[in-house]
GROMACS .gro file of C-alpha atoms in nm:
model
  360
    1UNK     CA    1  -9.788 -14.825 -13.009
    2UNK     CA    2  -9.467 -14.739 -13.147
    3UNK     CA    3  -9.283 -15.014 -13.310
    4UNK     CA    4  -8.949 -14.915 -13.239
    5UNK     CA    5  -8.747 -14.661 -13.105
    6UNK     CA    6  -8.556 -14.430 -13.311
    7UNK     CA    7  -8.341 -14.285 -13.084
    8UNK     CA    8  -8.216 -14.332 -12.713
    9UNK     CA    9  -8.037 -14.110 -12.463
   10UNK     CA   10  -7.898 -14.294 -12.155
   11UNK     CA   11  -7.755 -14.141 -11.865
   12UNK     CA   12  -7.573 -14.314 -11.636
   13UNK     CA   13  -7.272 -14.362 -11.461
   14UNK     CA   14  -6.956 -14.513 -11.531
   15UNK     CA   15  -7.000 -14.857 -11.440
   16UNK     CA   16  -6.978 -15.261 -11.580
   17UNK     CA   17  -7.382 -15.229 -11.520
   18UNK     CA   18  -7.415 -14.956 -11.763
   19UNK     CA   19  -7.188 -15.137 -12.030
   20UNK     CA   20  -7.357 -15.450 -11.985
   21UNK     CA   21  -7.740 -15.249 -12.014
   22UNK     CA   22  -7.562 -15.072 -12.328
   23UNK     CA   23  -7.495 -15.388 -12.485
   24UNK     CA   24  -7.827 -15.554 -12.413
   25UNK     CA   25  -8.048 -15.281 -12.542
   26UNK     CA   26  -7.844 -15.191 -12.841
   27UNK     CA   27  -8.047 -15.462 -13.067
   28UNK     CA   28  -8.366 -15.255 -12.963
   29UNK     CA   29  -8.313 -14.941 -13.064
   30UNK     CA   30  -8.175 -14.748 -13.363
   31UNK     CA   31  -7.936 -14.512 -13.229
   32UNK     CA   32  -7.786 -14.475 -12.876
   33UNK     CA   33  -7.659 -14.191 -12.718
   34UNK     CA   34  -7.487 -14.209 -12.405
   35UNK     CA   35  -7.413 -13.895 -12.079
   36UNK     CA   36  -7.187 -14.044 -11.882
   37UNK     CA   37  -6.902 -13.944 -11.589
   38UNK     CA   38  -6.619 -14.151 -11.869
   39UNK     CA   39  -6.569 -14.325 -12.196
   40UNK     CA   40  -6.690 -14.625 -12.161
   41UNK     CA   41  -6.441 -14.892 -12.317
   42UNK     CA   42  -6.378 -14.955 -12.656
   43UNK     CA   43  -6.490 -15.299 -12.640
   44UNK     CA   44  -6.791 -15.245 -12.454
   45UNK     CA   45  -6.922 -14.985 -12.690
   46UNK     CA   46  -7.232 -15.091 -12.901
   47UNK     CA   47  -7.189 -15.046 -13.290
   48UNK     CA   48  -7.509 -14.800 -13.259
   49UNK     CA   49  -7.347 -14.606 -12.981
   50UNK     CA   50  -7.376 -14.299 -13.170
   51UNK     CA   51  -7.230 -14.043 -12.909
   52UNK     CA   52  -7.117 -13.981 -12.563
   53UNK     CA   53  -7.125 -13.632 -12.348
   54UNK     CA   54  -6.860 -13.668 -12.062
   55UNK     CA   55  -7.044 -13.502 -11.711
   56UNK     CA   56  -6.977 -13.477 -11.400
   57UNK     CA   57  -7.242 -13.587 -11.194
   58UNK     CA   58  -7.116 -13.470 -10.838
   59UNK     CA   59  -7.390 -13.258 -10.680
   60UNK     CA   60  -7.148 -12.916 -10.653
   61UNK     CA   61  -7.148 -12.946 -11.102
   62UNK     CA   62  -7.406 -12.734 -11.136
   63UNK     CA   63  -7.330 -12.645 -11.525
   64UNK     CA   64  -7.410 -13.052 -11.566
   65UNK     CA   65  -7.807 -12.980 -11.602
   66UNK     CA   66  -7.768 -12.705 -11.861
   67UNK     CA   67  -7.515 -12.918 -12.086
   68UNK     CA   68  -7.722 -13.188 -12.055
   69UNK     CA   69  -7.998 -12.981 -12.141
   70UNK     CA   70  -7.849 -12.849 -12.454
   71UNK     CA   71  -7.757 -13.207 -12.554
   72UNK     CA   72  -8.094 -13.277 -12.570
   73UNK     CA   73  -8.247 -13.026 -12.709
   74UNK     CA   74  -7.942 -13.117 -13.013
   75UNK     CA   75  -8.048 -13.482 -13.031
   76UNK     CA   76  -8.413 -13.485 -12.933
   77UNK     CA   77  -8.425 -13.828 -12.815
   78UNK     CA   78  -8.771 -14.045 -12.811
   79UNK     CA   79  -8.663 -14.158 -12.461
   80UNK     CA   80  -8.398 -14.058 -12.193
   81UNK     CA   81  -8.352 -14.313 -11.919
   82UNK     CA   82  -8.149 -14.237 -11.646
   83UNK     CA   83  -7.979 -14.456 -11.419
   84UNK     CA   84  -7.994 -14.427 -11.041
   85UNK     CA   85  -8.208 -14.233 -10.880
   86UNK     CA   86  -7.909 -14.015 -10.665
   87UNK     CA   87  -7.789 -13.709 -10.850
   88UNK     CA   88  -7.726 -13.872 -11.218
   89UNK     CA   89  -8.114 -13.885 -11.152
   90UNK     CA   90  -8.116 -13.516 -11.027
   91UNK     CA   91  -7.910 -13.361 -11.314
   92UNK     CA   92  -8.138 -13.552 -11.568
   93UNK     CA   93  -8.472 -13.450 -11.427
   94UNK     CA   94  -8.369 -13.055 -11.411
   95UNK     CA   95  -8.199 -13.086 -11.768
   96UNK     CA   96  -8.580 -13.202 -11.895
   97UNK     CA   97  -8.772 -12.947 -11.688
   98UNK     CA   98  -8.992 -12.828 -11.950
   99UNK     CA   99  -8.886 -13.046 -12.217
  100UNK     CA  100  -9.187 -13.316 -12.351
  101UNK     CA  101  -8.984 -13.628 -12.361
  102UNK     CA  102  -9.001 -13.976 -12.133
  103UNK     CA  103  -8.737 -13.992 -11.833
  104UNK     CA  104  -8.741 -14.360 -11.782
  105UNK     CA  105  -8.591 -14.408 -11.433
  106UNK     CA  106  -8.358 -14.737 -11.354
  107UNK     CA  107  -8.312 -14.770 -10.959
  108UNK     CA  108  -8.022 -14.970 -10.911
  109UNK     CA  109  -8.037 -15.011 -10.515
  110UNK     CA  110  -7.873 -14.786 -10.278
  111UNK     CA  111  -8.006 -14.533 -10.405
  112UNK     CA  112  -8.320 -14.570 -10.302
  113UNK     CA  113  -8.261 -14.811 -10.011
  114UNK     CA  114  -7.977 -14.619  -9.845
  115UNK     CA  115  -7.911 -14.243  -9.945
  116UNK     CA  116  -8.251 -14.146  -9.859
  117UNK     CA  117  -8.170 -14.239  -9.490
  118UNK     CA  118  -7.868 -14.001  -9.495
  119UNK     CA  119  -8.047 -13.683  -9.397
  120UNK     CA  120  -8.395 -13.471  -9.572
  121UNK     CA  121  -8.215 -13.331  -9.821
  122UNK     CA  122  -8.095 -13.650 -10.004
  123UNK     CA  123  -8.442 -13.843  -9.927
  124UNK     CA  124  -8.628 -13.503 -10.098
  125UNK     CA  125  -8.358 -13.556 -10.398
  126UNK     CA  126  -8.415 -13.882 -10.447
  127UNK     CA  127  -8.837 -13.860 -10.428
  128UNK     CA  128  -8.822 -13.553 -10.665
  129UNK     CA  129  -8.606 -13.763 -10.880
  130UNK     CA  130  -8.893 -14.085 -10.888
  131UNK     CA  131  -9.179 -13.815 -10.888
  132UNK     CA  132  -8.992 -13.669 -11.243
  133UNK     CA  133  -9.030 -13.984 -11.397
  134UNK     CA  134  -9.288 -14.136 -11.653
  135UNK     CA  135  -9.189 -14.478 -11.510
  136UNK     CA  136  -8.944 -14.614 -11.277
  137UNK     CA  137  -8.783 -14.976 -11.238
  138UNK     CA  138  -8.692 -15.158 -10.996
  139UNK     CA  139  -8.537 -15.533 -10.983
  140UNK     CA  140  -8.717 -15.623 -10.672
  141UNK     CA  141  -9.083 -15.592 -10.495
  142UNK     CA  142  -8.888 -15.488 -10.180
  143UNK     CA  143  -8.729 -15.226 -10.401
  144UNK     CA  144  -9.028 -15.127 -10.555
  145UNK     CA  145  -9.203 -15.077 -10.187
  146UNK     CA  146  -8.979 -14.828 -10.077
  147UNK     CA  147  -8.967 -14.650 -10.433
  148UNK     CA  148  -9.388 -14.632 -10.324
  149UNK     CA  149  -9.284 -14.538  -9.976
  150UNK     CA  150  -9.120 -14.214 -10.097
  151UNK     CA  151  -9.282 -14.135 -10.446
  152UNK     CA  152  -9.641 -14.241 -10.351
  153UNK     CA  153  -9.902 -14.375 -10.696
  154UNK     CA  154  -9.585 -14.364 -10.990
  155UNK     CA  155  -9.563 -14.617 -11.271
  156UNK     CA  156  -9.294 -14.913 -11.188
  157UNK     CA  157  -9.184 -15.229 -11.383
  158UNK     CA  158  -9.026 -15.516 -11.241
  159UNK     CA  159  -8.708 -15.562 -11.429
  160UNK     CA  160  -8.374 -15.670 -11.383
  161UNK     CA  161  -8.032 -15.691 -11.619
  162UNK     CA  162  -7.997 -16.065 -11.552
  163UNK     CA  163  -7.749 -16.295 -11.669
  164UNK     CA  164  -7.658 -16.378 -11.975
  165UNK     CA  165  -7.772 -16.721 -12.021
  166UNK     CA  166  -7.842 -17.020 -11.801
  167UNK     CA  167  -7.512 -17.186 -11.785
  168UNK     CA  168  -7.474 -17.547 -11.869
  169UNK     CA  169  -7.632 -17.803 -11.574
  170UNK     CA  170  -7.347 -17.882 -11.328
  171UNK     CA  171  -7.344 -18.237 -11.187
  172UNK     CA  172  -7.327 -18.195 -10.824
  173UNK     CA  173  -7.079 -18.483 -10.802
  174UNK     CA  174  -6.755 -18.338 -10.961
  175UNK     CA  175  -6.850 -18.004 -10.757
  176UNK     CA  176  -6.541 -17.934 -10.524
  177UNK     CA  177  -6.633 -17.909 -10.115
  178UNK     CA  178  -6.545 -17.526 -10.187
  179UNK     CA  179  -6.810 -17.205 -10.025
  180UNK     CA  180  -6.748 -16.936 -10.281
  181UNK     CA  181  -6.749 -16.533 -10.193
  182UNK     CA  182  -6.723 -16.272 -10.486
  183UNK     CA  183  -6.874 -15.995 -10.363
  184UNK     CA  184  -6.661 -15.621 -10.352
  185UNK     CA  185  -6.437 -15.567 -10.078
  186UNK     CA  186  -6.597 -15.273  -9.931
  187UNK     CA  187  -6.787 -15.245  -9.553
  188UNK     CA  188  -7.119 -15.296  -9.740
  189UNK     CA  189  -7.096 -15.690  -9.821
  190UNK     CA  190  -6.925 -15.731  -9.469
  191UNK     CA  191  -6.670 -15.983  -9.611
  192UNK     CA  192  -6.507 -15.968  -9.289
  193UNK     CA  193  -6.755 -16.138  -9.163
  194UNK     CA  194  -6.732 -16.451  -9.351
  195UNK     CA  195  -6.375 -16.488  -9.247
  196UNK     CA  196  -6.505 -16.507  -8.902
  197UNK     CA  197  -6.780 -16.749  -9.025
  198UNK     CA  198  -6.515 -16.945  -9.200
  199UNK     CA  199  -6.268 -16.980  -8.834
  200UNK     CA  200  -6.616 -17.126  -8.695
  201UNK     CA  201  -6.633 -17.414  -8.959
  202UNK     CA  202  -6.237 -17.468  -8.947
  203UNK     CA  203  -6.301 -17.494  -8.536
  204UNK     CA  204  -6.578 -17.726  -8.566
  205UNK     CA  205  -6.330 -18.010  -8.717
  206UNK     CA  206  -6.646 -18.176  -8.940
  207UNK     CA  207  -6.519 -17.989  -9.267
  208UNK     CA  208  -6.161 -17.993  -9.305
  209UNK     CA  209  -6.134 -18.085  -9.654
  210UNK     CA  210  -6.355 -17.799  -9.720
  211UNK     CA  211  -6.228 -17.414  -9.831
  212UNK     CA  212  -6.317 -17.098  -9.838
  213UNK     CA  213  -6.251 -16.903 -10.185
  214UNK     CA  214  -6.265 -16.527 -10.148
  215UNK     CA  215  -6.295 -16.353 -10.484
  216UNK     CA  216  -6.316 -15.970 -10.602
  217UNK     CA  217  -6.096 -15.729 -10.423
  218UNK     CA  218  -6.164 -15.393 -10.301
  219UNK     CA  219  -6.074 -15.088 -10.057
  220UNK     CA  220  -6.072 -15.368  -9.757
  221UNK     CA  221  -5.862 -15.648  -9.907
  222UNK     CA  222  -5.517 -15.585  -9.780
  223UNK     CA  223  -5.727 -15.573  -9.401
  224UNK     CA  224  -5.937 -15.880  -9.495
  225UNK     CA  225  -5.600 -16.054  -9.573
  226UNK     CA  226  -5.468 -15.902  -9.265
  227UNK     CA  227  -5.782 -16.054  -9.084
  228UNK     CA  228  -5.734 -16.416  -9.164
  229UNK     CA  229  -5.387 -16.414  -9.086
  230UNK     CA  230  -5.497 -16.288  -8.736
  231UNK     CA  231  -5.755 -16.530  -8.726
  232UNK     CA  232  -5.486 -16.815  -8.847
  233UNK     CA  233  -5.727 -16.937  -9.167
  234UNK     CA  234  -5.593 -17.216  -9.266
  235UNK     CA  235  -5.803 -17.313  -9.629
  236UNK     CA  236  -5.817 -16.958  -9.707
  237UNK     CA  237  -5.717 -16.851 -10.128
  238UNK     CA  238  -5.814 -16.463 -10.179
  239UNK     CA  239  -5.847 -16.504 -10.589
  240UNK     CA  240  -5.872 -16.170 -10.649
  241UNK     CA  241  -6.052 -15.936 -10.900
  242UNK     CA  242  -6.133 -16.241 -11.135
  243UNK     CA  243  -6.273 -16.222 -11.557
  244UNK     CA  244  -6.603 -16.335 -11.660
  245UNK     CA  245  -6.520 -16.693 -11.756
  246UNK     CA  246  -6.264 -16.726 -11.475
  247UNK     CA  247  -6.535 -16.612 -11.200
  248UNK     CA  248  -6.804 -16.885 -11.417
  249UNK     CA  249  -6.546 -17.162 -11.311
  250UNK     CA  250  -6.519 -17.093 -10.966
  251UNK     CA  251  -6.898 -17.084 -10.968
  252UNK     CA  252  -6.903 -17.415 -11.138
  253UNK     CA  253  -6.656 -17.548 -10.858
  254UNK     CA  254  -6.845 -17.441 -10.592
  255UNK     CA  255  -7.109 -17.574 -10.350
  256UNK     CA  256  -7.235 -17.281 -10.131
  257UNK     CA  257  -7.235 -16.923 -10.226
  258UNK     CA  258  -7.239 -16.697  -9.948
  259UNK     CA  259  -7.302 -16.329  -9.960
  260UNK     CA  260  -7.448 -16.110  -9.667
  261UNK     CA  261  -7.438 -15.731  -9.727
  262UNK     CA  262  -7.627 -15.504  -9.527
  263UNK     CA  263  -7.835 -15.398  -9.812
  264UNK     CA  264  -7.894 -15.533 -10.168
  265UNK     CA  265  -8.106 -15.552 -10.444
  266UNK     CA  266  -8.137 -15.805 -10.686
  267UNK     CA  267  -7.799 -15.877 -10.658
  268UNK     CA  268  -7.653 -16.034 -11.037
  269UNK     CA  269  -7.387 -16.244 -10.842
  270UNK     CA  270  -7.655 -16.431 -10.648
  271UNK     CA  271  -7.847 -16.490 -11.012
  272UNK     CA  272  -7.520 -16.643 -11.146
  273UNK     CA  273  -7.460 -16.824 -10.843
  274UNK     CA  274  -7.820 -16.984 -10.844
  275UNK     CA  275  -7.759 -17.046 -11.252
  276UNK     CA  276  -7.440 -17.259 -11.149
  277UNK     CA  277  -7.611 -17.452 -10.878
  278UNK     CA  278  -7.446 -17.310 -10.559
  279UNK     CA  279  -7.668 -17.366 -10.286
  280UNK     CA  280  -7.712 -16.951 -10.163
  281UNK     CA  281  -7.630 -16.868  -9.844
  282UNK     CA  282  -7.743 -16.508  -9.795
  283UNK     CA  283  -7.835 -16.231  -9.522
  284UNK     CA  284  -8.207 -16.168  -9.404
  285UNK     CA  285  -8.262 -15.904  -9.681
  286UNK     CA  286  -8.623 -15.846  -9.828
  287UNK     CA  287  -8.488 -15.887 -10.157
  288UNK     CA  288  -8.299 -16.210 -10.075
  289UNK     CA  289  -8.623 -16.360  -9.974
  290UNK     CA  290  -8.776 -16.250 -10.320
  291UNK     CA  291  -8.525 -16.548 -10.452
  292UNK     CA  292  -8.453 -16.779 -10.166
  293UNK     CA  293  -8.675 -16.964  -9.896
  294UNK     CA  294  -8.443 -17.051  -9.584
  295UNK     CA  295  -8.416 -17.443  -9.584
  296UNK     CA  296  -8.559 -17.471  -9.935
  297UNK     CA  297  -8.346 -17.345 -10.174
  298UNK     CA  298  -8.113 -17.198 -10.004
  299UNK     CA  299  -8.015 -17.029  -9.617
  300UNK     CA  300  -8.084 -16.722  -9.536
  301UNK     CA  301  -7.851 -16.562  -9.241
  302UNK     CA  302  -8.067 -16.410  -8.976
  303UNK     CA  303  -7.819 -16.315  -8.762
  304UNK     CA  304  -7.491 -16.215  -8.931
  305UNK     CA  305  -7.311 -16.250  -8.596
  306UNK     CA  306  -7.362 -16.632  -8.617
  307UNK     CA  307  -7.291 -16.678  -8.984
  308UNK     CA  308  -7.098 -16.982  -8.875
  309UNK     CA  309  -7.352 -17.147  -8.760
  310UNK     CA  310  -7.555 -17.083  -9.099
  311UNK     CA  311  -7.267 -17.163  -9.284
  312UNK     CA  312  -7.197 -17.517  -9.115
  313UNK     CA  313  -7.539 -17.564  -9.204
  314UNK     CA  314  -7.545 -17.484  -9.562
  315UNK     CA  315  -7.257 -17.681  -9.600
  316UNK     CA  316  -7.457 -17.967  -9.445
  317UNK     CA  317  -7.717 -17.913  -9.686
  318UNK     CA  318  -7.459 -17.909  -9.984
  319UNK     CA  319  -7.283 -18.172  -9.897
  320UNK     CA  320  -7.560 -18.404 -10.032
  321UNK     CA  321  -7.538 -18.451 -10.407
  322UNK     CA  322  -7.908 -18.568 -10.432
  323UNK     CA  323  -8.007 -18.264 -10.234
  324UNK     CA  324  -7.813 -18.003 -10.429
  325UNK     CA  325  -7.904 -18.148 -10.724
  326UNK     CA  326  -8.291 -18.087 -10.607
  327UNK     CA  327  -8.198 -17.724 -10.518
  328UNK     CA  328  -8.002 -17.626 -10.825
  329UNK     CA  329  -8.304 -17.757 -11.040
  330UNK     CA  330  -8.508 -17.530 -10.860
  331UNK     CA  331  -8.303 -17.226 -10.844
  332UNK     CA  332  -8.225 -17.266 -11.252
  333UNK     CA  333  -8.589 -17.254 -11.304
  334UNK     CA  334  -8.632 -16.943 -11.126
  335UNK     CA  335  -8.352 -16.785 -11.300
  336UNK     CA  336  -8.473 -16.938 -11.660
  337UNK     CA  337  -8.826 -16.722 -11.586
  338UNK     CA  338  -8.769 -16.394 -11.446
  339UNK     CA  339  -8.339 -16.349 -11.486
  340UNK     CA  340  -8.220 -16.401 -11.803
  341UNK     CA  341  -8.053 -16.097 -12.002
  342UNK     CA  342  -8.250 -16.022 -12.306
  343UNK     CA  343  -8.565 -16.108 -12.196
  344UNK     CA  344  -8.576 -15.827 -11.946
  345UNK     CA  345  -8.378 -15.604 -12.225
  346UNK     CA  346  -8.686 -15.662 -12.466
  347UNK     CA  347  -8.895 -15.601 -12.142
  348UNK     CA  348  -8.702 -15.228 -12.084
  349UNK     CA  349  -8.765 -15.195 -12.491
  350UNK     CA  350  -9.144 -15.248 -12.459
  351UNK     CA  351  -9.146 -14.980 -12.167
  352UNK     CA  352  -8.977 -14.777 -12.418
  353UNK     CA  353  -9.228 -14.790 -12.675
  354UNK     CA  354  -9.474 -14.766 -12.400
  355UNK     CA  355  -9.339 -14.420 -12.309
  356UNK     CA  356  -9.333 -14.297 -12.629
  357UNK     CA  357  -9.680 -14.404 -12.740
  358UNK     CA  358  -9.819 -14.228 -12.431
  359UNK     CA  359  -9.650 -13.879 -12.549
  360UNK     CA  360  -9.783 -13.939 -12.909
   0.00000   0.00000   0.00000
């Protein structure tokens, strides 16, 4: 097998996903060359970052394919790995039509779970896309089911970009009586519906020294904010788009972590949530259950439309030190074996030097 590899193309979007992955992989490989729809920042650029092509990755750039195509042919990369399997995936696999070098493929979630139930022609882009690859990954079984659904017998590796490192143990007892949400305020995480949630618990009377901290911001925030005055939220604070260590804090704080989109991978903020010992309190998604059994470890949300009954509940849950404690030990130990950041980095790196050693 190939010990190491020489020289890396990624291509991916501009995203914090695709600096972190930069960052991570950058101690496994020599040289790193990156196609991407921006620059990424200056200090999220790896010292090996050799080289960036700016694309545009819209599905009317048609030149995209040949320029990438060129590129390649300049650098001759021992791998190209492409991330998401929508049309980044689609201008990567025609630019290496013909060309004898790996397309690893990274499916990140909606691409695979979503845009192939927009119409035929984005579910035949997005199977051509996984058929094109030497090997796809995926950061959850569900995930990697409906990759199999639409791509039949293709190679896949569970592996996800984790967290960084297992935070320090939090004593239950100095946690604040706080429910954390951080999740992007767009119609996908349904954040609207935790506000509604949230007027449940502050009508029920049992948890009035509790609050409700709503984090990130988004397309929907100025309604959301609209939305709780309307609903006359009392312990209410909208944080805001929050740093790293800030977000770690609140995380720290909190007892209950709640996030229900209406489709999700693996999702990194319920990682970090589990690595701070929040009790999770998440929707009835197949990947969800890959991390959390309802009553266990956590709650899982079958019906969204009586979240505040599930939330009353995993604030019940919560509210016992001895209990949380039990459930953050358990949800640290899941994160400690399959979620932590450079162990599934050196786990993309081996796929890498699987790749190349099946070309040699």
């Amino acid at each position: 097998m190939t010990e190491r590899i020489r020289r890396l193309l990624v291509v991916g979007s501009a995203s914090v996903h695709t600096w972190r992955f930069l960052a991570g992989i950058a101690p496994h490989v020599d040289e790193i060359y990156l196609a991407c729809n921006d620059e990424a920042p200056a200090e999220r650029r790896p010292a090996n970052l050799k080289g960036v092509l700016r694309v545009d990755f819209s599905l009317k750039a048609l030149a995209t394919a040949g320029r990438l195509r060129r590129w390649i042919r300049e650098l001759q990369p021992d791998i190209v790995h492409v991330h998401q399997a929508n049309s980044v995936a689609w201008h990567a696999r025609r630019a290496l039509r013909g060309i004898d070098i790996p397309m690893l493929l990274t499916a990140w979630g909606s691409d695979v779970l979503l845009l192939p139930q927009q119409n035929r022609l984005m579910r035949a882009m997005v199977r051509g896309n996984l058929k094109a690859a030497g090997a796809v990954t995926s950061d959850s079984l569900y995930m990697a089911a409906k990759i199999r659904e639409l791509a039949g017998d293709c190679r896949i590796r569970l592996l996800n970009y984790g967290i960084d490192a297992l935070p320090p143990e939090s004593n239950p007892a100095v946690k604040r009586k706080q429910v954390l949400s951080c999740r992007l305020h767009k119609p996908l995480y349904r954040i609207d519906a935790i506000l509604r949630a949230w007027q449940r618990v502050e009508q029920s009377g049992h948890f009035a020294d509790w609050n409700l901290v709503v984090a990130a911001s988004g397309g929907e925030t100025g309604a959301l904010q609209q939305l709780a005055r309307d609903l006359k939220l009392r312990n209410v604070e909208f944080a805001g788009f929050v740093d790293s260590q800030t977000l770690g804090r609140l995380y720290a704080e909190s007892r209950v972590f709640v996030s229900v989109p209406r489709s999700d991978a693996t999702s990194i903020s319920l990682l970090e949530a589990m690595g701070h010992g929040c009790l999770p309190l998440l929707s009835n998604l197949p990947a969800n259950g890959e991390w959390v059994i309802d009553g266990l470890n956590g709650v899982i949300a079958e019906d969204v439309g009586r979240l505040g009954d599930e939330m009353l509940r995993a604030m019940r849950m919560s509210a016992d030190d001895a209990a949380l404690a039990r459930i953050a030990e358990m949800n640290r130990g899941l994160v400690a074996a399959k979620a932590l950041h450079q162990a599934n980095m050196a786990g993309f790196a081996d796929l890498y030097r699987e790749l190349a050693a099946d070309k040699v």
